[in-house]
Structure formats: C-alpha cells, structure tokens
Coordinates of C-alpha atoms in Angstrom, one line a residue:
M1 CA 102.4 -27.7 30.4
M2 CA 100.6 -25.9 27.4
T3 CA 101.2 -29.2 25.1
M4 CA 100.0 -31.6 27.9
G5 CA 96.9 -29.2 28.5
A6 CA 96.0 -29.3 24.7
G7 CA 96.4 -33.1 24.7
M8 CA 94.1 -33.4 27.3
D9 CA 91.8 -31.1 26.0
G10 CA 91.6 -33.0 22.7
R11 CA 91.2 -36.5 24.8
T12 CA 88.0 -34.8 26.6
G13 CA 86.4 -33.7 23.5
R14 CA 86.8 -36.9 21.8
R15 CA 85.3 -38.9 24.9
R16 CA 82.5 -36.3 24.7
G17 CA 81.7 -36.8 21.1
A18 CA 81.6 -40.7 21.8
L19 CA 79.3 -40.2 24.6
L20 CA 77.0 -38.1 22.4
A21 CA 77.2 -40.8 19.8
A22 CA 76.3 -43.4 22.3
G23 CA 73.2 -41.5 23.6
A24 CA 71.8 -41.1 20.3
L25 CA 72.2 -44.4 19.0
T26 CA 70.7 -45.4 22.5
A27 CA 67.6 -43.2 21.9
A28 CA 67.2 -44.5 18.3
L29 CA 67.0 -47.9 19.9
A30 CA 64.3 -47.0 22.3
L31 CA 62.2 -45.1 19.8
A32 CA 62.5 -48.3 17.5
G33 CA 61.4 -50.6 20.2
C34 CA 58.5 -48.3 21.2
G35 CA 57.2 -48.5 17.9
A36 CA 57.6 -52.4 17.5
G37 CA 55.4 -52.4 20.7
D38 CA 52.7 -50.3 19.6
S39 CA 52.6 -52.4 16.2
G40 CA 52.6 -55.5 18.4
S41 CA 49.7 -54.1 20.6
A42 CA 47.7 -52.9 17.6
D43 CA 48.0 -56.2 15.9
S44 CA 47.5 -58.3 19.2
A45 CA 44.2 -56.0 19.5
G46 CA 42.6 -58.2 16.7
P47 CA 39.8 -57.1 14.4
A48 CA 37.8 -55.1 17.1
A49 CA 40.7 -52.3 16.9
K50 CA 40.9 -52.3 13.1
A51 CA 37.1 -52.3 12.4
P52 CA 36.8 -48.6 12.9
L53 CA 39.4 -48.0 10.4
V54 CA 37.9 -50.6 7.9
E55 CA 34.5 -49.0 8.1
A56 CA 36.2 -45.8 7.5
G57 CA 37.8 -46.9 4.6
A58 CA 34.7 -48.5 3.3
A59 CA 33.0 -45.1 4.0
D60 CA 35.3 -43.2 2.1
K61 CA 35.7 -45.7 -0.7
G62 CA 31.7 -45.7 -1.0
S63 CA 31.6 -41.8 -0.8
G64 CA 34.1 -41.9 -3.7
A65 CA 32.2 -44.3 -5.5
D66 CA 28.8 -42.3 -5.4
A67 CA 30.7 -39.1 -6.5
A68 CA 32.0 -41.1 -9.4
A69 CA 28.2 -42.7 -10.1
G70 CA 27.0 -39.0 -9.8
A71 CA 29.4 -37.4 -12.0
A72 CA 29.0 -40.4 -14.7
G73 CA 25.3 -39.5 -14.7
A74 CA 22.4 -39.1 -12.3
G75 CA 19.7 -41.0 -14.4
A76 CA 21.7 -44.3 -13.8
P77 CA 18.9 -46.9 -13.0
D78 CA 19.0 -48.2 -9.3
L79 CA 18.7 -52.0 -9.6
R80 CA 18.0 -52.4 -5.8
V81 CA 14.4 -53.6 -5.1
D82 CA 14.1 -51.4 -2.1
Q83 CA 15.0 -48.2 -4.1
R84 CA 12.4 -48.7 -7.0
A85 CA 8.7 -47.5 -7.1
I86 CA 6.5 -50.3 -7.1
I87 CA 2.6 -50.4 -7.1
Y88 CA 1.2 -53.3 -5.5
T89 CA -2.5 -54.1 -5.8
G90 CA -4.4 -57.3 -4.9
S91 CA -7.9 -58.7 -4.4
M92 CA -9.3 -61.6 -2.5
R93 CA -12.6 -63.5 -1.6
V94 CA -12.9 -64.7 1.9
Q95 CA -16.2 -66.8 3.0
V96 CA -16.7 -66.3 6.6
A97 CA -19.3 -67.2 9.2
N98 CA -20.2 -63.7 10.1
V99 CA -19.5 -61.0 7.8
D100 CA -20.0 -57.9 9.8
A101 CA -17.6 -59.5 12.8
A102 CA -15.0 -60.5 9.8
A103 CA -15.4 -56.8 8.4
R104 CA -14.6 -55.5 12.1
E105 CA -11.4 -57.8 12.4
V106 CA -10.3 -56.5 8.9
S107 CA -10.6 -52.9 9.8
A108 CA -8.8 -53.8 13.1
V109 CA -5.9 -55.5 11.1
V110 CA -5.6 -52.6 8.5
T111 CA -5.6 -50.2 11.8
R112 CA -2.6 -51.9 13.4
A113 CA -0.6 -52.1 10.0
G114 CA -1.0 -48.3 9.8
G115 CA -3.4 -48.1 7.1
F116 CA -7.4 -47.3 6.6
I117 CA -10.4 -48.3 4.9
G118 CA -10.6 -46.8 1.6
G119 CA -14.1 -47.8 0.8
D120 CA -17.1 -50.3 2.4
Q121 CA -19.9 -51.5 0.5
R122 CA -22.2 -54.3 1.9
R123 CA -25.3 -56.2 1.0
S124 CA -27.4 -58.1 3.7
A125 CA -29.4 -61.3 3.1
E126 CA -30.6 -64.4 5.2
A127 CA -27.3 -66.2 4.9
D128 CA -25.8 -64.3 1.8
D129 CA -24.3 -61.4 3.1
V130 CA -21.7 -59.6 1.2
A131 CA -19.0 -57.0 2.4
E132 CA -16.6 -55.1 -0.3
L133 CA -13.8 -53.7 1.3
Q134 CA -11.2 -51.4 -0.1
L135 CA -7.9 -51.5 2.2
R136 CA -5.0 -48.8 1.9
V137 CA -2.0 -50.0 3.9
P138 CA 1.7 -49.4 3.7
A139 CA 3.6 -51.2 1.0
A140 CA 6.0 -52.9 3.6
K141 CA 2.8 -54.4 5.4
F142 CA 1.0 -55.6 2.2
A143 CA 1.8 -59.0 2.2
G144 CA 1.4 -59.5 6.0
V145 CA -2.1 -57.9 5.7
V146 CA -3.1 -60.1 2.9
E147 CA -2.0 -63.3 5.2
E148 CA -3.9 -62.0 8.0
V149 CA -7.0 -61.3 6.2
A150 CA -7.1 -64.6 4.4
K151 CA -7.0 -66.4 7.9
L152 CA -10.4 -65.2 8.8
G153 CA -12.2 -67.8 7.0
R154 CA -12.1 -69.9 3.7
Q155 CA -10.1 -68.1 1.2
E156 CA -11.9 -68.8 -2.2
S157 CA -9.6 -66.7 -4.5
R158 CA -6.7 -64.3 -4.4
E159 CA -5.1 -62.2 -7.0
I160 CA -1.7 -60.2 -6.6
N161 CA -0.4 -57.5 -9.2
T162 CA 2.6 -55.3 -9.4
Q163 CA 3.6 -52.6 -11.6
D164 CA 7.2 -51.0 -11.5
V165 CA 6.8 -47.3 -12.3
T166 CA 10.7 -46.7 -11.4
E167 CA 11.5 -45.1 -14.8
E168 CA 8.2 -43.1 -15.1
T169 CA 9.0 -41.6 -11.3
V170 CA 12.4 -40.8 -12.6
D171 CA 11.3 -39.1 -15.9
L172 CA 8.4 -37.3 -14.2
E173 CA 10.9 -35.9 -11.5
A174 CA 13.5 -34.7 -14.3
R175 CA 10.5 -32.9 -16.2
I176 CA 9.3 -31.3 -13.1
I177 CA 12.8 -30.0 -12.5
T178 CA 12.9 -28.8 -16.0
Q179 CA 9.6 -27.1 -16.0
R180 CA 10.3 -25.5 -12.9
A181 CA 13.6 -23.9 -14.7
R182 CA 11.2 -22.7 -17.3
V183 CA 8.9 -20.9 -14.9
D184 CA 12.0 -19.2 -13.0
S185 CA 12.9 -18.0 -16.6
A186 CA 9.5 -16.7 -17.7
R187 CA 9.3 -14.8 -14.3
R188 CA 12.6 -13.2 -14.7
L189 CA 11.6 -12.3 -18.3
L190 CA 8.1 -10.7 -16.9
A191 CA 10.2 -8.7 -14.5
R192 CA 12.0 -7.1 -17.2
A193 CA 9.3 -6.6 -19.5
N194 CA 9.0 -2.9 -20.7
S195 CA 5.9 -2.7 -22.9
I196 CA 2.2 -3.8 -22.5
T197 CA 2.4 -6.0 -25.4
D198 CA 5.4 -8.2 -23.8
L199 CA 3.7 -8.0 -20.3
V200 CA 0.7 -9.6 -21.5
S201 CA 2.4 -12.1 -23.8
L202 CA 4.8 -13.3 -20.8
E203 CA 1.9 -13.5 -18.3
N204 CA 0.0 -16.0 -20.7
E205 CA 3.3 -18.0 -21.1
L206 CA 4.0 -17.9 -17.4
G207 CA 0.5 -19.0 -16.8
R208 CA 0.6 -21.9 -19.4
R209 CA 4.3 -23.1 -17.8
E210 CA 2.7 -22.9 -14.3
A211 CA -0.1 -25.0 -15.3
D212 CA 2.1 -27.6 -16.8
L213 CA 4.3 -27.5 -13.6
A214 CA 1.4 -27.9 -11.5
S215 CA -0.1 -31.0 -13.7
L216 CA 3.3 -32.7 -13.3
E217 CA 3.4 -32.3 -9.5
A218 CA 0.1 -33.8 -9.2
K219 CA 1.0 -36.8 -11.2
K220 CA 3.9 -37.0 -9.0
R221 CA 1.7 -37.0 -5.7
R222 CA -0.4 -39.8 -7.5
L223 CA 2.4 -41.9 -8.1
A224 CA 3.7 -41.4 -4.7
D225 CA 0.6 -42.3 -3.1
L226 CA 0.1 -45.5 -5.0
T227 CA 3.5 -46.5 -4.1
A228 CA 3.5 -45.8 -0.7
L229 CA 0.0 -47.2 0.1
S230 CA -1.0 -50.4 -1.6
T231 CA -4.6 -51.2 -2.4
I232 CA -6.5 -54.6 -1.6
T233 CA -9.9 -55.4 -2.4
V234 CA -11.4 -57.8 0.0
S235 CA -14.9 -59.6 -0.7
L236 CA -16.3 -61.1 2.4
V237 CA -19.1 -63.3 1.8
G238 CA -21.4 -65.4 4.2
P239 CA -21.8 -69.3 4.3
A240 CA -24.5 -69.4 1.7
A241 CA -23.0 -67.7 -1.0
K242 CA -22.3 -69.1 -4.3
T243 CA -18.6 -69.8 -5.0
S244 CA -17.1 -67.5 -7.4
E245 CA -16.2 -69.8 -10.0
E246 CA -19.3 -72.0 -10.7
K247 CA -18.7 -75.3 -13.1
A248 CA -20.5 -75.1 -16.4
E249 CA -23.5 -77.4 -16.7
T250 CA -24.2 -79.3 -19.8
G251 CA -26.9 -81.9 -20.8
F252 CA -30.4 -82.3 -22.1
L253 CA -32.2 -81.2 -19.3
V254 CA -30.1 -77.9 -18.6
G255 CA -30.8 -77.1 -22.3
L256 CA -34.6 -77.7 -21.8
R257 CA -34.4 -75.4 -18.5
G258 CA -32.6 -72.8 -20.4
G259 CA -35.1 -72.9 -23.5
W260 CA -37.9 -72.6 -20.9
E261 CA -36.6 -69.8 -19.3
A262 CA -35.9 -68.0 -22.5
F263 CA -39.5 -68.9 -23.6
V264 CA -41.1 -67.4 -20.3
T265 CA -38.8 -64.3 -20.5
S266 CA -39.9 -64.0 -24.1
M267 CA -43.6 -64.3 -23.4
T268 CA -43.3 -62.0 -20.5
I269 CA -41.6 -59.2 -22.9
L270 CA -44.3 -59.7 -25.5
L271 CA -47.0 -59.2 -23.0
T272 CA -45.3 -56.1 -21.5
V273 CA -45.2 -54.7 -24.9
L274 CA -49.0 -55.7 -25.6
G275 CA -49.9 -54.1 -22.4
A276 CA -48.0 -50.7 -23.2
L277 CA -49.5 -50.6 -26.6
L278 CA -53.2 -51.4 -25.7
P279 CA -54.3 -48.0 -24.5
W280 CA -52.9 -46.5 -27.7
L281 CA -54.9 -49.2 -29.6
V282 CA -58.1 -48.3 -27.9
A283 CA -57.6 -44.4 -28.1
F284 CA -56.9 -44.6 -31.7
G285 CA -58.1 -47.9 -32.9
V286 CA -61.8 -47.7 -32.3
P287 CA -62.5 -44.2 -33.9
L288 CA -60.3 -45.5 -37.0
A289 CA -62.7 -48.5 -36.9
V290 CA -65.9 -46.7 -36.8
L291 CA -64.6 -44.3 -39.7
L292 CA -63.8 -47.1 -42.0
V293 CA -67.4 -48.8 -41.3
V294 CA -69.0 -45.2 -42.2
L295 CA -66.9 -45.0 -45.3
G296 CA -67.9 -48.4 -46.6
R297 CA -71.7 -47.9 -46.0
R298 CA -71.6 -44.6 -48.0
R299 CA -70.3 -46.8 -51.1
K300 CA -72.9 -49.4 -51.2
T301 CA -76.1 -46.8 -51.1
P302 CA -77.9 -47.1 -54.3
A303 CA -78.3 -43.9 -56.5
L304 CA -81.9 -42.2 -56.1
V305 CA -82.1 -41.0 -59.7
A306 CA -83.3 -43.2 -62.4
P307 CA -81.2 -43.8 -65.4
V308 CA -82.0 -42.3 -68.9
S309 CA -83.1 -44.6 -71.2
A310 CA -81.4 -44.7 -74.6
P311 CA -83.7 -43.5 -77.9
P312 CA -85.0 -46.4 -80.0
P313 CA -82.8 -47.0 -83.0
V314 CA -83.9 -45.6 -86.6
P315 CA -84.6 -47.9 -89.2
A316 CA -82.6 -47.3 -92.3
A317 CA -84.1 -46.0 -95.6
R318 CA -84.4 -48.6 -98.4
S319 CA -83.4 -47.3 -102.1
A320 CA -85.8 -47.7 -105.1
P321 CA -86.1 -50.4 -107.3

C-alpha cells in the first residue's frame, strides 16, 4: 500500500509540474501578443503619434549641439540674418500736391508702425513748400514704411544703406564684461586697503575703471538704439519744386548768361566795397589833401632877403720890364 501511495504521489507531482510549465508558456505567449499589439497600434497611429517623440529627440539634439557650441567657444559668429545687428538708414524725396497734408499722413504711418518723428523742418512758399522729416521706425517695419511713404506722391529719389555692426556689438559686449570684472576687482582691493596712500590710489583707479565702463555701456546703448530703430529722412516738396537732379546746360547763350551774371555780381561787390570805403576817404582824404596843398605853397614862396653880390675881381700886378 505504501508503494502504491508513493507512485501516485510521484505521478501527481509530475502532473502539477506539467501544468505549471504549460501555464508559464501560456502567460509568455499572452505577453508577447500584447507587446505585438501595442507596437502595431503605435505603428498604425502614424506620424501624429510619433511627432512628439521626434520633436523631443530634436530638442535633445539641439540642446546638445548648443552645449557643444558653447563649449567650443561663445564668440563663434552667428551667420543667421535675424541674429545679426544691422543698422538701416534711408533717404527719399517725394513730390506731393499738398506738403502739409502729406506730412500729416507720414506722421500717421510712422505712428502705426510703432515709431516717432525725430525731426521736422519746413519751409513755406507759394507752390514750393518743403518739409524735411526724420523718421525713427522699428527695423522690422523699415521696408514697409518706405513703401507707404513713396505712395504719397511722385517719388523722385530713394537711397537705402545698411551697416552690419554684429562684430562690433560682440566685441563691445566682451569688453564690458571684462571691464565689469576689473571694476569689481578694484572694489575688493579698496575694501582691503590699510593705508591712506593705498586708499587714494585705489580710489583713483576705481574711478578710471568706472568711467571706462560707463563709456562702453553708453556705446552699447547707442548701437542698440541704432539697430532697434532705423532712420529715414523724408523730403516732401511741392508741385513747383525743382527736381533734385537737373541736367547741365551748355551753349553760347548759357555761357553769355553766366558771364553777365558774374559781371553783375563783380560790379555789385566792387560798388559795395567802394561804398564801405567812402566814409574813410572823406574823413582822412580831405585833411590830407589840404595838408599837401599847404606844403606845396610853402615850397614855392620866394626869399625876402636879397642875395649878397660877389666882390669885383682884383687885376693882376704886371712885372717891370
């Protein structure tokens, strides 16, 4: 009986082991199927599901590239146009029917662009009015403002200039950082000064360094102003104004007219000089002439004393024969 019980227990153990192995295999297959289903659903989701992952990877790569670039050198030039410091300047001449109305329209255009009028000079005449306006507009709105102003009348001339000051800006920023470090160093040394001589010397040195720092910061602000706000000089002229570029005239009549104008101008100048000298000639010339006349008369007056006659000649003595 004990032998039969032991055999039955062995068979029961083997069955349990087989069942456990089958269960483990089934669970493994189920997990594999779930993983395949998940991958299939991700693949079927298409680019919309993969876009965040791609963007995250690109961001990681970008940050890594930026870190590498920073480690390689912070002074490396940035060749992108939108990252460069460029000063835009322009000048244009527009002929309009009404100068005052056109000037008001230009002011409205500049205000809409976020700028302001930096200068306004006007000269009024019958039909030859002139208005000189200096516009300060954001660099991003520079081209748009120029086009709007050109549409106010007949554009006679336009000149656009640019100046790239990126390297100057980067160099200036580096110099400012270095100068700030020098100022901080001088302040620390001044705090540890032990004698009057050292105190006076360090105060003078600190003052010079602070003055240099202030000068560099002022240059930086000036460059920032020029790059942030562009300058446009607009000349608005009336309908009777002469064109800015007149053709040169040649010929006999042109030369004759020019010579006559030069002769009239010369005679006018000569008469002006004579008119200026005439009071001096009257004041000093008349007394001088009177004095010369008096001196001449004195020279011509005869002597009142008669001249002494010479004694008669004495005959020579003759010798005896």
